Short mmCIF file of C-alpha atoms (C1' of nucleotides) in Angstrom, two decimals:
data_model
loop_
_atom_site.label_atom_id
_atom_site.label_comp_id
_atom_site.label_asym_id
_atom_site.label_seq_id
_atom_site.Cartn_x
_atom_site.Cartn_y
_atom_site.Cartn_z
CA MET A 283 4.11 1.09 8.84
CA LEU A 284 4.06 0.86 12.59
CA ASP A 285 0.97 -0.06 14.56
CA ILE A 286 -0.50 3.17 15.91
CA ASN A 287 -1.47 1.29 19.06
CA LEU A 288 2.15 0.47 19.69
CA ILE A 289 3.08 4.13 19.35
CA ARG A 290 0.27 5.20 21.67
CA GLN A 291 1.20 2.66 24.32
CA ASN A 292 4.92 3.18 24.28
CA PRO A 293 5.98 6.37 22.53
CA GLU A 294 9.30 6.53 24.37
CA GLU A 295 10.36 3.22 22.92
CA ILE A 296 9.73 4.56 19.44
CA VAL A 297 11.69 7.71 20.22
CA ALA A 298 14.61 5.59 21.38
CA MET A 299 14.41 3.61 18.16
CA LEU A 300 14.55 6.81 16.11
CA HIS A 301 17.68 7.89 17.93
CA ASN A 302 19.29 4.50 17.48
CA ARG A 303 18.65 4.85 13.78
CA GLN A 304 20.28 8.28 13.80
CA LEU A 305 16.88 9.75 12.97
CA GLY A 306 16.42 11.87 16.07
CA SER A 307 15.25 14.69 13.84
CA GLU A 308 12.06 12.73 13.20
CA GLU A 309 11.01 12.99 16.81
CA PRO A 310 8.86 16.13 16.38
CA LYS A 311 6.83 14.27 13.75
CA LEU A 312 6.13 11.55 16.24
CA ARG A 313 4.98 14.09 18.83
CA LYS A 314 2.77 15.68 16.21
CA LEU A 315 1.29 12.31 15.42
CA LEU A 316 0.36 11.76 19.05
CA ASP A 317 -1.30 15.20 19.22
CA LEU A 318 -3.27 14.53 16.07
CA ASP A 319 -4.27 11.16 17.40
CA LYS A 320 -5.67 12.72 20.54
CA GLU A 321 -7.61 15.31 18.60
CA ARG A 322 -8.93 12.62 16.29
CA LYS A 323 -10.15 10.51 19.14
CA GLU A 324 -12.19 13.35 20.64
CA LEU A 325 -13.61 14.31 17.30
CA VAL A 326 -14.58 10.75 16.44
CA ALA A 327 -16.46 10.47 19.71
CA ARG A 328 -18.48 13.62 19.01
CA SER A 329 -19.12 12.71 15.41
CA ASP A 330 -20.22 9.21 16.35
CA ASP A 331 -22.65 10.59 18.91
CA GLN A 332 -24.29 12.79 16.32
CA LYS A 333 -24.44 9.91 13.87
CA ALA A 334 -26.09 7.75 16.49
CA LEU A 335 -28.70 10.44 16.99
CA ARG A 336 -29.28 10.78 13.29
CA ASN A 337 -29.67 7.04 12.82
CA LYS A 338 -32.12 6.84 15.70
CA VAL A 339 -34.27 9.73 14.50
CA SER A 340 -34.20 8.48 10.93
CA LYS A 341 -35.80 5.29 12.14
CA GLU A 342 -38.47 7.30 13.92
CA VAL A 343 -39.14 9.19 10.71
CA ALA A 344 -39.54 5.92 8.91
CA ASP A 345 -42.00 4.68 11.53
CA ILE A 346 -44.06 7.85 11.39
CA LYS A 347 -44.21 7.74 7.61
CA LYS A 348 -45.16 4.10 7.57
CA SER A 349 -47.92 4.41 10.13
CA GLY A 350 -49.11 7.68 8.65
CA ALA A 351 -49.60 8.98 12.17
CA GLY A 352 -48.61 12.64 12.39
CA SER A 353 -45.95 14.65 10.64
CA ALA A 354 -42.22 14.05 10.65
CA GLU A 355 -41.45 17.52 9.36
CA GLU A 356 -40.04 18.86 12.59
CA LEU A 357 -37.68 15.92 13.04
CA ILE A 358 -36.50 16.21 9.47
CA VAL A 359 -35.64 19.86 9.92
CA GLN A 360 -33.72 19.07 13.08
CA MET A 361 -31.77 16.35 11.36
CA LYS A 362 -30.74 18.69 8.59
CA THR A 363 -28.77 20.66 11.15
CA VAL A 364 -27.31 17.52 12.64
CA ALA A 365 -26.25 16.30 9.21
CA GLU A 366 -24.46 19.56 8.62
CA GLU A 367 -22.58 19.30 11.90
CA ILE A 368 -21.54 15.79 11.06
CA SER A 369 -20.28 16.84 7.68
CA VAL A 370 -18.13 19.61 9.19
CA MET A 371 -16.62 17.21 11.73
CA ASP A 372 -15.98 14.53 9.15
CA THR A 373 -14.22 16.94 6.85
CA ARG A 374 -11.85 17.89 9.63
CA LEU A 375 -11.48 14.24 10.51
CA SER A 376 -10.38 13.19 7.07
CA THR A 377 -7.77 15.96 7.02
CA LEU A 378 -6.51 14.75 10.38
CA GLU A 379 -6.37 11.16 9.26
CA GLU A 380 -4.54 12.02 6.10
CA GLU A 381 -1.91 13.93 8.06
CA MET A 382 -1.53 11.03 10.46
CA GLU A 383 -1.21 8.55 7.63
CA ASN A 384 1.52 10.63 6.03
CA ILE A 385 3.54 10.73 9.22
CA LEU A 386 2.95 7.07 9.88
CA LEU A 387 4.07 6.06 6.40
CA GLY A 388 7.26 8.03 6.87
CA LEU A 389 8.24 6.47 10.19
CA PRO A 390 10.84 3.68 10.08
CA ASN A 391 10.34 0.17 11.38
CA LYS A 392 11.19 -1.14 14.83
CA LEU A 393 14.59 -2.73 15.38
CA HIS A 394 15.18 -6.29 16.47
CA ASP A 395 17.00 -6.81 19.78
CA SER A 396 19.90 -8.50 18.04
CA VAL A 397 20.67 -5.42 15.94
CA PRO A 398 23.87 -3.75 17.18
CA ILE A 399 23.57 -0.09 18.06
CA GLY A 400 25.84 2.06 15.95
CA ARG A 401 26.06 5.38 14.18
CA SER A 402 27.09 4.43 10.68
CA ALA A 403 28.34 1.74 8.33
CA GLU A 404 31.67 1.69 10.20
CA GLU A 405 29.91 0.11 13.15
CA ASN A 406 28.35 -2.76 11.30
CA VAL A 407 29.27 -6.07 12.85
CA ILE A 408 31.05 -8.77 10.92
CA PHE A 409 28.70 -11.71 11.22
CA LYS A 410 30.83 -14.04 9.16
CA GLU A 411 34.49 -13.40 8.44
CA GLY A 412 35.86 -13.61 4.92
CA VAL A 413 34.96 -16.97 3.41
CA SER A 414 37.71 -17.65 0.91
CA PHE A 415 38.33 -19.97 -2.01
CA GLU A 416 41.57 -20.57 -3.75
CA HIS A 417 42.18 -18.43 -6.79
CA ARG A 418 45.71 -18.12 -8.15
CA LEU A 419 46.15 -14.42 -8.83
CA ASP A 420 49.94 -14.23 -8.78
CA PHE A 421 50.12 -11.63 -11.55
CA PRO A 422 48.99 -8.03 -11.90
CA VAL A 423 45.22 -8.33 -11.80
CA LYS A 424 43.02 -6.40 -14.18
CA ASN A 425 39.79 -4.85 -12.99
CA HIS A 426 36.46 -5.73 -14.51
CA LEU A 427 36.48 -2.70 -16.80
CA GLU A 428 39.79 -3.66 -18.36
CA LEU A 429 38.72 -7.28 -18.69
CA GLY A 430 35.34 -6.35 -20.08
CA LYS A 431 36.90 -4.13 -22.68
CA SER A 432 39.78 -6.33 -23.77
CA LEU A 433 37.55 -9.39 -24.06
CA ARG A 434 34.79 -7.33 -25.66
CA ILE A 435 32.11 -8.64 -23.35
CA LEU A 436 31.08 -5.38 -21.65
CA ASP A 437 30.46 -2.03 -23.26
CA PHE A 438 29.81 0.84 -20.91
CA GLU A 439 30.57 3.50 -23.52
CA ARG A 440 27.91 2.34 -25.93
CA GLY A 441 25.52 1.87 -23.02
CA ALA A 442 26.07 5.53 -22.22
CA LYS A 443 25.42 6.43 -25.83
CA ILE A 444 22.14 4.65 -26.17
CA SER A 445 20.78 5.31 -22.66
CA GLY A 446 23.16 7.19 -20.40
CA ALA A 447 25.86 6.51 -17.87
CA GLY A 448 25.12 3.52 -15.70
CA PHE A 449 23.34 1.44 -18.31
CA PRO A 450 25.72 -1.40 -19.09
CA VAL A 451 25.66 -3.46 -22.25
CA TYR A 452 26.70 -7.12 -22.24
CA ILE A 453 27.95 -8.55 -25.47
CA GLY A 454 28.67 -12.02 -26.81
CA LYS A 455 29.98 -14.33 -24.14
CA GLY A 456 29.47 -11.58 -21.59
CA ALA A 457 25.75 -11.63 -22.29
CA ARG A 458 25.76 -15.39 -22.17
CA LEU A 459 27.63 -15.41 -18.87
CA GLU A 460 25.14 -12.96 -17.36
CA ARG A 461 22.22 -15.10 -18.49
CA ALA A 462 23.97 -18.21 -17.17
CA LEU A 463 24.34 -16.62 -13.75
CA ILE A 464 20.69 -15.67 -13.61
CA ASN A 465 19.54 -19.12 -14.71
CA PHE A 466 21.90 -20.86 -12.33
CA MET A 467 20.67 -18.81 -9.38
CA LEU A 468 17.01 -19.31 -10.22
CA ASP A 469 17.49 -23.05 -10.65
CA CYS A 470 19.37 -23.23 -7.40
CA HIS A 471 16.62 -21.50 -5.43
CA THR A 472 13.75 -23.31 -7.05
CA GLU A 473 15.26 -26.78 -7.17
CA ARG A 474 17.31 -26.82 -3.99
CA HIS A 475 15.87 -24.17 -1.71
CA GLY A 476 12.16 -24.70 -2.30
CA TYR A 477 11.23 -21.41 -3.93
CA THR A 478 8.48 -20.92 -6.49
CA GLU A 479 9.64 -18.99 -9.49
CA VAL A 480 7.91 -15.72 -10.38
CA PHE A 481 8.53 -13.56 -13.41
CA PRO A 482 7.03 -10.22 -12.41
CA PRO A 483 6.19 -7.02 -14.27
CA PHE A 484 8.98 -4.44 -14.27
CA PHE A 485 6.62 -1.48 -13.90
CA VAL A 486 4.32 -1.07 -10.93
CA ASN A 487 1.76 1.44 -9.69
CA ARG A 488 2.17 3.69 -6.71
CA GLU A 489 0.17 1.50 -4.34
CA SER A 490 2.73 -1.22 -4.83
CA LEU A 491 5.60 1.11 -3.98
CA ARG A 492 3.73 2.22 -0.91
CA GLY A 493 3.06 -1.36 0.05
CA THR A 494 6.71 -2.29 0.34
CA GLY A 495 7.85 1.06 1.72
CA GLN A 496 9.64 2.64 -1.24
CA TRP A 497 6.92 5.27 -1.25
CA PRO A 498 7.01 7.97 0.04
CA LYS A 499 10.51 7.66 1.54
CA PHE A 500 12.50 6.70 -1.54
CA ALA A 501 10.26 8.22 -4.19
CA ASP A 502 13.14 10.25 -5.62
CA GLN A 503 15.16 7.11 -6.30
CA VAL A 504 12.58 5.51 -8.56
CA TYR A 505 12.09 6.09 -12.28
CA HIS A 506 8.60 7.34 -13.08
CA MET A 507 6.72 7.06 -16.36
CA GLN A 508 4.55 10.12 -16.23
CA GLU A 509 2.18 9.27 -19.09
CA ASP A 510 0.89 6.15 -17.39
CA ASP A 511 1.81 6.93 -13.80
CA LEU A 512 3.90 3.79 -13.50
CA TYR A 513 7.20 3.26 -11.73
CA ALA A 514 10.16 1.15 -12.84
CA ILE A 515 10.85 -1.37 -10.10
CA PRO A 516 14.01 -0.79 -8.04
CA THR A 517 13.89 -4.46 -7.03
CA ALA A 518 11.66 -7.48 -7.63
CA GLU A 519 10.76 -7.21 -3.96
CA VAL A 520 8.15 -4.64 -4.96
CA PRO A 521 6.04 -6.60 -7.45
CA VAL A 522 6.55 -9.94 -5.71
CA THR A 523 5.63 -8.80 -2.21
CA ASN A 524 2.64 -6.93 -3.63
CA LEU A 525 1.47 -10.13 -5.31
CA HIS A 526 -0.55 -10.75 -2.16
CA ARG A 527 -1.46 -7.17 -1.34
CA GLY A 528 -4.92 -6.99 0.20
CA GLU A 529 -5.20 -10.75 0.50
CA MET A 530 -6.15 -13.09 3.30
CA LEU A 531 -3.67 -15.91 2.94
CA ASP A 532 -4.52 -19.47 3.78
CA ALA A 533 -2.60 -20.33 6.96
CA LYS A 534 -1.77 -23.72 5.48
CA SER A 535 0.02 -22.08 2.57
CA LEU A 536 2.61 -20.41 4.84
CA PRO A 537 5.47 -19.97 4.54
CA ILE A 538 5.32 -18.83 0.92
CA SER A 539 8.67 -18.52 -0.83
CA TYR A 540 9.15 -16.87 -4.19
CA ALA A 541 12.28 -16.42 -6.26
CA ALA A 542 12.14 -13.87 -9.03
CA TYR A 543 14.48 -12.57 -11.64
CA SER A 544 14.04 -8.94 -12.63
CA ALA A 545 15.96 -6.07 -14.04
CA CYS A 546 16.19 -3.37 -11.38
CA PHE A 547 16.16 0.36 -12.02
CA ARG A 548 17.53 2.97 -9.66
CA ARG A 549 18.10 6.64 -10.22
CA GLU A 550 20.89 6.74 -7.63
CA ALA A 551 20.26 10.46 -7.35
CA GLY A 552 22.79 12.25 -5.21
CA SER A 553 25.26 9.38 -5.07
CA TYR A 554 27.61 10.48 -7.81
CA GLY A 555 31.32 10.59 -7.14
CA LYS A 556 31.58 7.44 -5.06
CA ASP A 557 32.15 3.98 -6.48
CA THR A 558 30.77 5.06 -9.80
CA ARG A 559 32.97 3.21 -12.20
CA GLY A 560 31.59 0.43 -14.32
CA PHE A 561 29.44 -2.01 -12.43
CA LEU A 562 30.08 -0.46 -9.05
CA ARG A 563 27.08 1.80 -9.42
CA VAL A 564 24.55 1.44 -12.20
CA HIS A 565 21.02 2.55 -13.01
CA GLN A 566 19.96 -0.82 -14.36
CA PHE A 567 21.09 -4.20 -13.15
CA ASN A 568 19.90 -7.76 -12.92
CA LYS A 569 18.97 -9.51 -9.75
CA VAL A 570 17.37 -12.68 -8.51
CA GLU A 571 15.34 -11.89 -5.43
CA MET A 572 13.98 -14.19 -2.74
CA VAL A 573 10.76 -13.17 -1.00
CA LYS A 574 9.07 -14.93 1.89
CA PHE A 575 5.74 -14.57 3.66
CA THR A 576 5.76 -16.27 7.06
CA ARG A 577 3.90 -16.60 10.32
CA PRO A 578 5.25 -14.01 12.77
CA GLU A 579 6.91 -16.56 15.02
CA GLU A 580 8.82 -18.07 12.10
CA SER A 581 10.26 -14.99 10.48
CA TYR A 582 13.64 -14.85 12.18
CA ALA A 583 14.40 -18.46 11.32
CA ALA A 584 13.32 -17.63 7.76
CA LEU A 585 15.77 -14.72 7.66
CA GLU A 586 18.64 -17.10 8.41
CA GLU A 587 17.38 -19.41 5.67
CA ILE A 588 17.37 -16.62 3.14
CA ARG A 589 20.89 -15.60 4.13
CA GLU A 590 22.08 -19.18 3.79
CA SER A 591 20.45 -19.56 0.38
CA ALA A 592 22.22 -16.42 -0.81
CA GLU A 593 25.54 -17.64 0.59
CA ALA A 594 25.04 -21.01 -1.11
CA ILE A 595 25.27 -19.28 -4.48
CA LEU A 596 28.64 -17.75 -3.62
CA VAL A 597 29.95 -21.02 -2.24
CA ALA A 598 28.92 -22.79 -5.44
CA LEU A 599 30.61 -20.11 -7.52
CA LYS A 600 33.63 -20.10 -5.20
CA ILE A 601 33.52 -16.37 -4.77
CA PRO A 602 35.07 -14.98 -1.58
CA TYR A 603 32.63 -13.07 0.61
CA ARG A 604 31.77 -11.98 4.09
CA VAL A 605 28.52 -11.30 5.89
CA LEU A 606 27.73 -8.16 7.86
CA LEU A 607 25.04 -7.61 10.42
CA LEU A 608 23.98 -4.04 9.86
CA CYS A 609 23.95 -1.72 12.84
CA SER A 610 21.05 0.51 13.86
CA GLY A 611 22.52 3.55 12.10
CA ASP A 612 23.01 1.85 8.74
CA ILE A 613 20.06 -0.51 8.40
CA SER A 614 17.34 0.60 6.01
CA ALA A 615 14.21 2.22 7.40
CA ASN A 616 11.91 -0.63 6.47
CA ALA A 617 13.86 -3.50 8.02
CA THR A 618 14.00 -4.68 11.62
CA LYS A 619 17.14 -6.71 10.93
CA CYS A 620 19.38 -6.99 7.94
CA TYR A 621 22.43 -8.91 6.76
CA ASP A 622 24.56 -7.62 3.91
CA ILE A 623 26.63 -10.06 1.95
CA GLU A 624 29.71 -8.55 0.36
CA VAL A 625 31.93 -10.08 -2.29
CA TRP A 626 35.64 -9.41 -2.47
CA SER A 627 37.11 -7.46 -5.37
CA PRO A 628 40.83 -8.21 -5.86
CA ALA A 629 41.24 -5.23 -8.18
CA GLU A 630 39.47 -2.72 -5.97
CA GLN A 631 40.91 -4.37 -2.88
CA LYS A 632 37.65 -4.07 -1.04
CA TYR A 633 34.33 -5.74 -0.39
CA LEU A 634 31.31 -4.87 -2.56
CA GLU A 635 27.71 -5.30 -1.50
CA ALA A 636 26.03 -8.05 -3.50
CA SER A 637 23.09 -8.97 -1.32
CA SER A 638 20.90 -7.63 1.42
CA CYS A 639 18.70 -9.98 3.41
CA SER A 640 16.03 -8.36 5.56
CA ASN A 641 13.15 -9.09 7.84
CA PHE A 642 10.38 -6.49 7.75
CA GLU A 643 8.17 -8.23 10.30
CA ASP A 644 4.67 -6.80 9.78
CA TYR A 645 5.83 -3.38 8.53
CA GLN A 646 5.13 -4.12 4.88
CA ALA A 647 2.23 -6.46 5.60
CA ARG A 648 0.43 -3.70 7.50
CA ARG A 649 1.02 -1.23 4.67
CA SER A 650 -0.18 -3.68 2.08
CA ASN A 651 -2.74 -5.47 4.22
CA ILE A 652 -1.49 -9.02 3.88
CA ARG A 653 -3.03 -11.21 6.54
CA PHE A 654 -3.78 -14.80 7.47
CA LYS A 655 -5.96 -16.56 10.01
CA PRO A 656 -3.66 -18.37 12.47
CA ASP A 657 -6.23 -21.16 12.88
CA GLY A 658 -9.79 -21.53 11.74
CA LYS A 659 -11.41 -19.44 14.41
CA SER A 660 -9.07 -16.72 15.63
CA LYS A 661 -8.65 -13.20 14.33
CA PRO A 662 -6.62 -12.38 11.24
CA GLU A 663 -3.01 -11.41 11.84
CA PHE A 664 -0.48 -9.73 9.61
CA VAL A 665 2.11 -12.02 8.10
CA HIS A 666 5.79 -11.20 8.28
CA THR A 667 7.54 -10.45 5.01
CA LEU A 668 11.20 -10.92 4.22
CA ASN A 669 13.45 -10.74 1.26
CA GLY A 670 17.02 -11.12 0.19
CA SER A 671 18.98 -10.72 -2.98
CA GLY A 672 20.11 -14.05 -4.20
CA LEU A 673 21.97 -12.21 -5.73
CA ALA A 674 22.47 -9.03 -7.74
CA THR A 675 24.66 -9.82 -10.72
CA SER A 676 26.56 -6.58 -11.20
CA ARG A 677 28.94 -6.65 -8.22
CA LEU A 678 28.94 -10.40 -8.41
CA MET A 679 30.13 -10.14 -12.00
CA VAL A 680 32.94 -7.81 -10.90
CA SER A 681 34.19 -10.30 -8.37
CA LEU A 682 33.69 -13.27 -10.67
CA MET A 683 35.56 -11.73 -13.59
CA GLU A 684 38.39 -10.59 -11.39
CA HIS A 685 38.81 -13.85 -9.52
CA TYR A 686 38.53 -16.07 -12.56
CA GLN A 687 40.92 -14.09 -14.76
CA THR A 688 44.11 -15.72 -15.96
CA ALA A 689 47.60 -14.36 -16.48
CA GLU A 690 46.83 -14.41 -20.22
CA GLY A 691 43.91 -12.05 -19.75
CA SER A 692 41.13 -14.54 -20.30
CA ILE A 693 38.35 -15.49 -17.89
CA LYS A 694 37.63 -19.05 -16.84
CA VAL A 695 33.99 -19.91 -16.33
CA PRO A 696 33.19 -21.24 -12.85
CA GLU A 697 32.55 -24.96 -12.95
CA VAL A 698 28.88 -24.77 -11.97
CA LEU A 699 28.10 -22.27 -14.71
CA ARG A 700 29.55 -24.27 -17.56
CA PRO A 701 26.40 -26.24 -18.29
CA TYR A 702 24.69 -22.87 -18.63
CA THR A 703 27.28 -21.06 -20.73
CA GLY A 704 28.27 -23.88 -23.02
CA PHE A 705 31.89 -22.71 -22.91
CA ASP A 706 34.69 -22.98 -20.34
CA GLU A 707 36.63 -19.83 -20.94
CA ILE A 708 36.29 -16.37 -22.41
CA THR A 709 39.32 -15.54 -24.47
CA GLN A 710 40.49 -12.65 -26.57
CA ALA A 711 39.04 -14.13 -29.72
CA ALA A 712 35.54 -14.13 -28.33
CA GLU A 713 32.85 -12.66 -30.55
"C1'" G B 71 -9.85 4.13 -29.16
"C1'" G B 72 -15.64 2.82 -29.65
"C1'" A B 73 -20.00 -0.09 -27.57
"C1'" G B 74 -21.94 -3.03 -23.68
"C1'" A B 75 -21.89 -5.90 -18.85
"C1'" G B 76 -20.13 -5.98 -14.08
"C1'" G B 77 -17.19 -4.97 -9.24
"C1'" U B 78 -21.09 -7.14 -2.35
"C1'" G B 79 -17.92 -10.90 3.56
"C1'" G B 80 -12.19 -16.16 3.20
"C1'" C B 81 -14.80 -17.71 -1.69
"C1'" C B 82 -19.49 -17.92 -4.75
"C1'" G B 83 -23.83 -15.16 -4.86
"C1'" A B 84 -28.91 -12.48 -3.57
"C1'" G B 85 -30.42 -7.63 -2.55
"C1'" C B 86 -31.55 -2.25 -6.19
"C1'" G B 87 -34.12 4.07 -0.79
"C1'" G B 88 -35.70 2.80 5.82
"C1'" C B 89 -37.17 -3.81 8.93
"C1'" U B 90 -29.80 -5.44 5.32
"C1'" G B 91 -23.59 -5.87 8.52
"C1'" A B 92 -25.98 -7.64 4.61
"C1'" A B 93 -30.47 -13.89 2.38
"C1'" G B 94 -28.60 -18.57 0.48
"C1'" G B 95 -24.51 -21.71 -0.60
"C1'" C B 96 -19.28 -23.23 -0.14
"C1'" A B 97 -15.04 -23.29 2.86
"C1'" A B 98 -13.43 -23.04 8.03
"C1'" C B 99 -14.09 -24.06 13.28
"C1'" G B 100 -16.78 -26.65 17.57
"C1'" G B 101 -20.07 -30.71 18.47
"C1'" U B 102 -23.56 -35.14 17.69
"C1'" U B 103 -23.60 -39.67 15.08
"C1'" U B 104 -19.78 -43.29 13.39
"C1'" G B 105 -15.31 -49.71 13.32
"C1'" C B 106 -12.03 -45.93 10.23
"C1'" U B 107 -12.82 -42.44 6.34
"C1'" A B 108 -16.90 -40.20 4.11
"C1'" A B 109 -21.83 -38.55 4.58
"C1'" A B 110 -25.74 -36.49 7.54
"C1'" C B 111 -27.34 -33.25 11.39
"C1'" C B 112 -26.78 -29.10 15.15
"C1'" G B 113 -24.07 -24.81 16.41
"C1'" U B 114 -20.30 -20.83 15.60
"C1'" C B 115 -18.38 -17.92 12.05
"C1'" A B 116 -16.32 -9.93 8.83
"C1'" U B 117 -13.03 -5.96 9.99
"C1'" A B 118 -11.79 -1.48 12.31
"C1'" G B 119 -12.64 2.67 15.66
"C1'" U B 120 -14.73 4.10 20.25
"C1'" C B 121 -17.25 3.74 25.05
"C1'" U B 122 -18.34 0.43 29.12
"C1'" G B 123 -16.57 -3.68 31.90
"C1'" U B 124 -12.07 -6.79 37.06
"C1'" C B 125 -6.09 -4.61 31.02
"C1'" A B 126 -12.17 -10.96 31.77
"C1'" A B 127 -16.53 -12.76 29.41
"C1'" G B 128 -19.86 -9.71 27.41
"C1'" G B 129 -22.49 -5.36 25.92
"C1'" G B 130 -23.45 -0.20 23.61
"C1'" C B 131 -22.41 3.16 19.67
"C1'" U B 132 -19.97 4.37 14.85
"C1'" A B 133 -17.90 3.19 10.14
"C1'" U B 134 -17.08 -0.18 6.05
"C1'" C B 135 -21.01 -3.59 -0.06
"C1'" G B 136 -14.22 -1.16 -5.98
"C1'" A B 137 -12.40 4.45 -4.69
"C1'" G B 138 -13.94 9.45 -4.06
"C1'" G B 139 -17.78 13.07 -4.20
"C1'" G B 140 -23.21 14.31 -4.38
"C1'" U B 141 -28.76 13.93 -3.54
"C1'" U B 142 -31.75 12.59 0.97
"C1'" C B 143 -34.12 13.07 7.64
"C1'" G B 144 -32.05 8.18 5.92
"C1'" A B 145 -27.90 5.06 0.50
"C1'" A B 146 -25.14 -1.57 -0.85
"C1'" U B 147 -29.57 0.42 -3.36
"C1'" C B 148 -30.39 7.00 -6.89
"C1'" C B 149 -26.73 10.72 -9.46
"C1'" C B 150 -21.52 12.26 -10.90
"C1'" U B 151 -16.17 11.33 -11.47
"C1'" C B 152 -12.31 7.86 -11.36
"C1'" C B 153 -10.11 2.85 -11.11
"C1'" C B 154 -10.42 -2.26 -12.27
"C1'" U B 155 -12.44 -6.89 -14.65
"C1'" C B 156 -15.13 -9.28 -18.64
"C1'" U B 157 -17.49 -9.42 -23.78
"C1'" C B 158 -17.81 -7.41 -28.77
"C1'" C B 159 -15.74 -3.98 -32.65
"C1'" G B 160 -11.55 -1.26 -34.37
"C1'" C B 161 -6.17 -0.50 -34.20
"C1'" C B 162 -1.26 -2.32 -33.21
"C1'" A B 163 1.86 -6.48 -32.36
#
RNA sequence: GGAGAGGUGGCCGAGCGGCUGAAGGCAACGGUUUGCUAAACCGUCAUAGUCUGUCAAGGGCUAUCGAGGGUUCGAAUCCCUCCCUCUCCGCCA
């Protein structure tokens, strides 16, 4: 959520931002917000005046009653009218404020100066060119679906039977490999990158979704359990960032860094027909997420740290990747700056998104009221929140399986994962 | 699911119709004292909106005691609904 003061002071800057994000159509909402704000201000002034009067007279009534000198009847009758006026104004006021809040919650975040201006994904900037590692693939490569099936480690058909399309099943060494990846990534972030591990709930309430910005904008992408009014998390970012919702953090505790494994659930409504095969688009996947809470002046350095920690996983696994700096037209509404890390798929012959590292500045902190006192005496400030996937396993698994396949149709286990899997290779005989 | 207790500032905790934005304590911050540390003592210490003021210091007004309604001239305090926490019982794991 943007600071209303910022919008008041410099509405044209916000309008420019909307256009840069290819959201020019939102402009009327912004204008509406400013109108409502003006009306609210006038109304508040009038209401406050009447309240001041009421408070003053109420004290007089108290004095009269206490001293027993004379009757307060006339004053009381007068104040009944005043109270009614106040109630009418306050009713209107709460409608106004609700409308404003709704608009405000729907407005995207500012953009950082370093974000390239562009219309769509085609104009994203390559921040780091393909980082490659040697893999001998001098034979017709199989894709992850073929490998998964022939080695009997992935079963999309049965997943579809028991749940629906997009709910993959890992079997045998496939399941073990998946678990190895998750454990390796968590260990890496906690032991080498200084993160504290969190194992969060997978269902959250609506306040949590609102806190991180998935509500109301992406409400249709989230699974909802109607009975209990709970939502399946689309990413661990939601529960982990909301860990400190409504809290005043100790300045000495910053920066706070959490790494969390979670399953992630996404409806992916409206995205059928594109990249839908196998792991390329799923409703449930596994991810290790990094979340940071920092002082405002430290957040951009922290973003680079998160990106580097995510890259470190790929380097350790020797999986070819590149890093994109998302342009203004492609970056998500909540972020001020975002890097995408994409892994190469030899079978698909293209890059697949495996991580997104974003700075939200105070956008989420303002929504979820996460503050700190910069030093003992000064006013509370909002922290900056950031997060990055480190990483999502599904696309990573695609790239891993494809790169580590052999001419015989087996899959070698990357060196660093072997202590976690307990085996070096997945062969036909696996079961 | 049933019965009870409770939700107050950064934290703990008093208050239970007007003098309470809220006692007291802790923490924090500034200072005095001190060989250093500690202790002691003094002082300062909520947030937001709005008006005023030299876009200053400061001051005025308003709101906020889990959330939302209600009663009342006036609510942290009384009533209703909801949410949450704790204890006991039951049920399931």
